[in-house]
mmCIF file of C-alpha atoms in Angstrom:
data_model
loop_
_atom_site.group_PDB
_atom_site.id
_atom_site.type_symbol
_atom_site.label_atom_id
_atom_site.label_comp_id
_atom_site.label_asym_id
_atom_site.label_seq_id
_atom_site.Cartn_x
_atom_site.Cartn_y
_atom_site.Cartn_z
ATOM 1 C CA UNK A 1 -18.813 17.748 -5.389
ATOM 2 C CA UNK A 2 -22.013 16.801 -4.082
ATOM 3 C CA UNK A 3 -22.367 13.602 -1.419
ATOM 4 C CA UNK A 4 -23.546 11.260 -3.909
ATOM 5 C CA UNK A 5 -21.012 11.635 -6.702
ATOM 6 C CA UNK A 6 -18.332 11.086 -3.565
ATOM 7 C CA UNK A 7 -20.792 8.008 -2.825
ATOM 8 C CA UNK A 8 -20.852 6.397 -6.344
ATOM 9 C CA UNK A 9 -16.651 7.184 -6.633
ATOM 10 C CA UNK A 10 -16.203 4.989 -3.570
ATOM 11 C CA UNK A 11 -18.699 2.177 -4.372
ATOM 12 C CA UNK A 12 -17.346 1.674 -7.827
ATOM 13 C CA UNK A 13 -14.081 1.440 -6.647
ATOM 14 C CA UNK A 14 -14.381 -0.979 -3.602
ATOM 15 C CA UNK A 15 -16.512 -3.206 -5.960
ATOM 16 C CA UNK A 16 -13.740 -2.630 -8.830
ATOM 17 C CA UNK A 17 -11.001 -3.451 -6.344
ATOM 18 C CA UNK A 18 -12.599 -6.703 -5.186
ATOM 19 C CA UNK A 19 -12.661 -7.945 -8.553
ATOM 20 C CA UNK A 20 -11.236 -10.685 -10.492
ATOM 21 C CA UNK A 21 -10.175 -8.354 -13.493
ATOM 22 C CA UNK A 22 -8.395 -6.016 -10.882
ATOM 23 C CA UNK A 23 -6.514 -8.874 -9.384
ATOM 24 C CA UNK A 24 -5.516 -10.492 -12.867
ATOM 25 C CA UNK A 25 -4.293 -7.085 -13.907
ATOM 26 C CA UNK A 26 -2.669 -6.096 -10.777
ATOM 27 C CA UNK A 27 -0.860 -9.413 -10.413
ATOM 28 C CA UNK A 28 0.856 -8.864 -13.874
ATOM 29 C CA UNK A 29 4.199 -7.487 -13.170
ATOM 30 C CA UNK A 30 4.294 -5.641 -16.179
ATOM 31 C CA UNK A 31 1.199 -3.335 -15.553
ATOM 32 C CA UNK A 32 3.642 -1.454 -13.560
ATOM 33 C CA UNK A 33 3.956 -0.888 -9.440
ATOM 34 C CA UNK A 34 0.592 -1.568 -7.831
ATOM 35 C CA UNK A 35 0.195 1.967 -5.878
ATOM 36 C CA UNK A 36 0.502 4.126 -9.556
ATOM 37 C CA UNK A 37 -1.956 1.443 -11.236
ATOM 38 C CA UNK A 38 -4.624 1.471 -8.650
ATOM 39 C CA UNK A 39 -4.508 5.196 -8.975
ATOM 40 C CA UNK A 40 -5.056 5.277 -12.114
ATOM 41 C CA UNK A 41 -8.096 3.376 -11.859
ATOM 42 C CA UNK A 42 -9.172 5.466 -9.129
ATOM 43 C CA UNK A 43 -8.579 8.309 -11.941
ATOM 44 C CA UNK A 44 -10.684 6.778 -14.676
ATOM 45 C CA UNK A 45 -13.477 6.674 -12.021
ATOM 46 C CA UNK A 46 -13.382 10.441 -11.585
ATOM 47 C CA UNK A 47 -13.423 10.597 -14.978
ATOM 48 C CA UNK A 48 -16.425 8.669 -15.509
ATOM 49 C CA UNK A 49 -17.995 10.943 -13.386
ATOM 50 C CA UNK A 50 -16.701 14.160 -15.118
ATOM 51 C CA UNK A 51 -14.532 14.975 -11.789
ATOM 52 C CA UNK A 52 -11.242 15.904 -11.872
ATOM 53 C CA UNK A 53 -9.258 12.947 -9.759
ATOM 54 C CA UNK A 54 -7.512 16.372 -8.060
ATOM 55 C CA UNK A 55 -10.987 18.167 -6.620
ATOM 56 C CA UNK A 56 -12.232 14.476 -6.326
ATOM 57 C CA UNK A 57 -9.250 13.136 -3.985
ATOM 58 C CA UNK A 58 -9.585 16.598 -1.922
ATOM 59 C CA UNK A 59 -13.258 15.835 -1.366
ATOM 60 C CA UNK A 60 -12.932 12.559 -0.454
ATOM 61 C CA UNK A 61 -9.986 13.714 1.811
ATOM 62 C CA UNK A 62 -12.651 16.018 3.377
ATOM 63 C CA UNK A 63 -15.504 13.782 3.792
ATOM 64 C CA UNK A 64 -15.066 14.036 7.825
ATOM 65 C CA UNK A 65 -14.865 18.023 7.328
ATOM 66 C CA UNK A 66 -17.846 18.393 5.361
ATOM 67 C CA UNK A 67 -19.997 15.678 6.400
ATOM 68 C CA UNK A 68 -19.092 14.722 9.650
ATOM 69 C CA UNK A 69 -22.817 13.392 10.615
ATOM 70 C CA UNK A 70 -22.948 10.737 7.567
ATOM 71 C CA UNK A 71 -22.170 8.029 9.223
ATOM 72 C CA UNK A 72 -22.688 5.807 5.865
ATOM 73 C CA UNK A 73 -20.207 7.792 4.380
ATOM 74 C CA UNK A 74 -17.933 7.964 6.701
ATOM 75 C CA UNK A 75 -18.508 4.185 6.768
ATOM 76 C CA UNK A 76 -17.800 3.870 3.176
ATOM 77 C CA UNK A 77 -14.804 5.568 3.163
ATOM 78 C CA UNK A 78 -12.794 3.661 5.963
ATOM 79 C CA UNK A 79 -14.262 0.545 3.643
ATOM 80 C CA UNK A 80 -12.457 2.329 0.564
ATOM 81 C CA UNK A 81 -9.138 3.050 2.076
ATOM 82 C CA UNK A 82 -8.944 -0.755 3.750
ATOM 83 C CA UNK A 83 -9.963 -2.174 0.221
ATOM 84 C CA UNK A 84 -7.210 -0.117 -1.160
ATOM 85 C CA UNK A 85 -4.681 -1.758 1.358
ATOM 86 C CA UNK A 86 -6.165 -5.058 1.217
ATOM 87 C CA UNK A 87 -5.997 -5.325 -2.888
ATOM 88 C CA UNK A 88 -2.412 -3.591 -2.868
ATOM 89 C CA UNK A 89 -1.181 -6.688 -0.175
ATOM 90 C CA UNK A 90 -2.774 -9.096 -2.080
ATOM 91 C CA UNK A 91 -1.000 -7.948 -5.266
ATOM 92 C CA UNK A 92 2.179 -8.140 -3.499
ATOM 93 C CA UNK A 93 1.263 -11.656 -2.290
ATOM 94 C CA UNK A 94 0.097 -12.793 -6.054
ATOM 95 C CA UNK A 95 3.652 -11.263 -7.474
ATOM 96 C CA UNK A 96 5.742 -12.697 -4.804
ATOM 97 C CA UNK A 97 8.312 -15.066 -6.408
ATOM 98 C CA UNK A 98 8.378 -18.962 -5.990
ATOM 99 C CA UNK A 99 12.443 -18.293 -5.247
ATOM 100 C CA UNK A 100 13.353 -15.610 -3.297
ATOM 101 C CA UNK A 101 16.408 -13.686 -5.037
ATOM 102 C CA UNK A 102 19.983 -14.191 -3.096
ATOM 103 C CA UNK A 103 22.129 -12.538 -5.929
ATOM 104 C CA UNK A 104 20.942 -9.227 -7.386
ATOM 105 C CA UNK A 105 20.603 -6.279 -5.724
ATOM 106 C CA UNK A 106 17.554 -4.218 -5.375
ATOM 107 C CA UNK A 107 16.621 -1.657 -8.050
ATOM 108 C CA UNK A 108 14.905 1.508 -7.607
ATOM 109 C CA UNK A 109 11.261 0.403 -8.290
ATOM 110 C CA UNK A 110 11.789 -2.531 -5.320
ATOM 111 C CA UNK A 111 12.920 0.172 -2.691
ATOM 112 C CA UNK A 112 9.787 1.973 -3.119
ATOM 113 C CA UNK A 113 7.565 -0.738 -3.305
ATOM 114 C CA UNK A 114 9.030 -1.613 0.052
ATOM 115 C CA UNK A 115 8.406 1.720 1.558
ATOM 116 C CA UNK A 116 5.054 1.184 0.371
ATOM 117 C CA UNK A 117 4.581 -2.580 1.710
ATOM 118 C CA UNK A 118 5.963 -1.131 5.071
ATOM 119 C CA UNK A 119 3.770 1.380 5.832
ATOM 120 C CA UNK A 120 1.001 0.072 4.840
ATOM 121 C CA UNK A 121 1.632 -3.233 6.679
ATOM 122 C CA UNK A 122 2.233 -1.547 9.519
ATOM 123 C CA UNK A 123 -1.227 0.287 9.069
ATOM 124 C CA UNK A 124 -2.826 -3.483 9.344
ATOM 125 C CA UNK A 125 -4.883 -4.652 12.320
ATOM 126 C CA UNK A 126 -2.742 -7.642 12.499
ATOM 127 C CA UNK A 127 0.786 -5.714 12.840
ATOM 128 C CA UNK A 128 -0.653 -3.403 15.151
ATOM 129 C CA UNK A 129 -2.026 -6.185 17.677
ATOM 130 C CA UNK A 130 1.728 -7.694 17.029
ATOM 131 C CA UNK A 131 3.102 -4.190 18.366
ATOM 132 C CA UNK A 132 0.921 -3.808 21.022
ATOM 133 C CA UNK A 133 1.043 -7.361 22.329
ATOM 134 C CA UNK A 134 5.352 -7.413 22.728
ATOM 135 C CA UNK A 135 4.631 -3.545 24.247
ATOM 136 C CA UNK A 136 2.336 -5.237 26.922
ATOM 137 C CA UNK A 137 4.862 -8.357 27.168
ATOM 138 C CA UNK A 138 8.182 -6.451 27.513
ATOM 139 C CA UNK A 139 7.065 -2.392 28.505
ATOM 140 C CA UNK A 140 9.813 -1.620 25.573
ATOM 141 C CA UNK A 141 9.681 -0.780 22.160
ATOM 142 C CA UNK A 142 8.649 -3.522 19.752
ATOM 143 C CA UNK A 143 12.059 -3.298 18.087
ATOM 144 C CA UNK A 144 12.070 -7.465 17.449
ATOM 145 C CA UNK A 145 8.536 -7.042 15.633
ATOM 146 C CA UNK A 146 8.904 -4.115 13.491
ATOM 147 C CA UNK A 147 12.342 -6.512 12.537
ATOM 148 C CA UNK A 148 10.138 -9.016 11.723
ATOM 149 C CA UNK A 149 7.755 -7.047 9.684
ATOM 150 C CA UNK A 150 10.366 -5.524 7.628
ATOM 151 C CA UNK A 151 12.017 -9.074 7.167
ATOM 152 C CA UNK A 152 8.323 -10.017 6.058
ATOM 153 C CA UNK A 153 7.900 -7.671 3.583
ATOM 154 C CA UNK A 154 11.628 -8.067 2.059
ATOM 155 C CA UNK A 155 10.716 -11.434 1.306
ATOM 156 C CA UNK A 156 7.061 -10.651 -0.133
ATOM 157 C CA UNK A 157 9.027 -8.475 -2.785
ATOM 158 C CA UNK A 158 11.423 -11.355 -3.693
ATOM 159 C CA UNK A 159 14.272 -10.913 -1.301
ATOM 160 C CA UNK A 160 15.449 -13.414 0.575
ATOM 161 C CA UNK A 161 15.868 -11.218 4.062
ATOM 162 C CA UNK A 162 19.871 -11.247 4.659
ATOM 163 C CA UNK A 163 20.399 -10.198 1.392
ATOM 164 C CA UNK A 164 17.475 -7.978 0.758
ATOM 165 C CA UNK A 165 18.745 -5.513 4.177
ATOM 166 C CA UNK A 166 22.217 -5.900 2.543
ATOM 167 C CA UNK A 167 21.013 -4.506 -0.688
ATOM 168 C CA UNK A 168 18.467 -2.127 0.920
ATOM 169 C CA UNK A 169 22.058 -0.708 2.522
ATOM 170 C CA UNK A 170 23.732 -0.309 -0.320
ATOM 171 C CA UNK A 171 21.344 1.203 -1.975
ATOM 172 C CA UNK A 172 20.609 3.764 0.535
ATOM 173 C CA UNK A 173 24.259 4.357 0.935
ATOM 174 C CA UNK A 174 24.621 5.327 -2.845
ATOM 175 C CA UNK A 175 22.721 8.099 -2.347
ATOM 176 C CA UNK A 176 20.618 7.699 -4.880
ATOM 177 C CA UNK A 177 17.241 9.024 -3.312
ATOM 178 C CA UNK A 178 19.222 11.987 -2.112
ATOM 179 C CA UNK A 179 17.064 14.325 -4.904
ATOM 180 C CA UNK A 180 14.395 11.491 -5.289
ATOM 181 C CA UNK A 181 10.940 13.314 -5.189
ATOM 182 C CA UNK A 182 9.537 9.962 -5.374
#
């Protein structure tokens, strides 16, 4: 794949992820969990460009290997993977529920959208200066913030925080993901 195709994959994407149509269709619930949709956009890119999403993934994974001296690219790939984070947040944020659910406990599909929320929230500059500031302030681990985070991100998903780390337990004590390749 030559440096230009990897170019034109990221630029159509960042400028497709910025979007008003991406946001309207990523904010509807019913196009289905944000990660699998975006990647499927990301697919019908590649195939635009008559790449397969598989070599075109591993050559954007290798863009430091094989072009380590392009600083534009290298550029425009930590743009594409902080649009990536910053559309799948703000999907979350456009989804989240006027009434935060007290009742019900979480399904499946709300477990791994909060493994997803987590790590990438924890990926965000703001989180990280959060960790780093109660490091400095107490020389311990920032148990109290990471508690905070996760509490944050129960409640983007719908869940009011009590009840969402209740349900989160009992869902993880059903063993349920024990075979779970997802």
């Amino acid at each position: 794949i030559e440096c230009d195709q990897i170019k034109q994959f990221l630029t159509i994407c960042i400028d497709s992820m910025k979007s008003d149509a991406t946001r309207a269709t990523l904010k509807d619930p019913t196009s289905g969990r944000p990660v699998s949709k975006m990647m499927e956009m990301q697919k019908c890119v590649w195939d635009d460009l008559n790449i397969s999403d598989e070599s075109g993934g591993l050559a954007v994974s290798k863009i430091a290997d094989n072009f380590p001296d392009d600083i534009a690219l290298l550029s425009l790939k930590d743009e594409f993977a902080k649009t990536v984070d910053a559309t799948y947040l703000q999907c979350l944020q456009d989804r989240r529920p006027q009434v935060l659910e007290t009742k019900k406990e979480m399904k499946r599909t709300t477990v791994l959208e909060f493994l997803d929320a987590c790590s990438v929230m924890f990926d965000t500059t703001e989180v990280r200066e959060r960790l780093t500031e109660k490091i400095k302030e107490t020389g311990k681990m920032p148990d109290p913030v990471v508690s905070e985070v996760l509490d944050e991100v129960m409640e983007l998903l719908g869940f009011e925080r009590e009840h969402g780390q209740g349900s989160f337990q009992k869902f993880g004590a059903s063993k349920q993901f024990q075979k779970d390749q997802e």
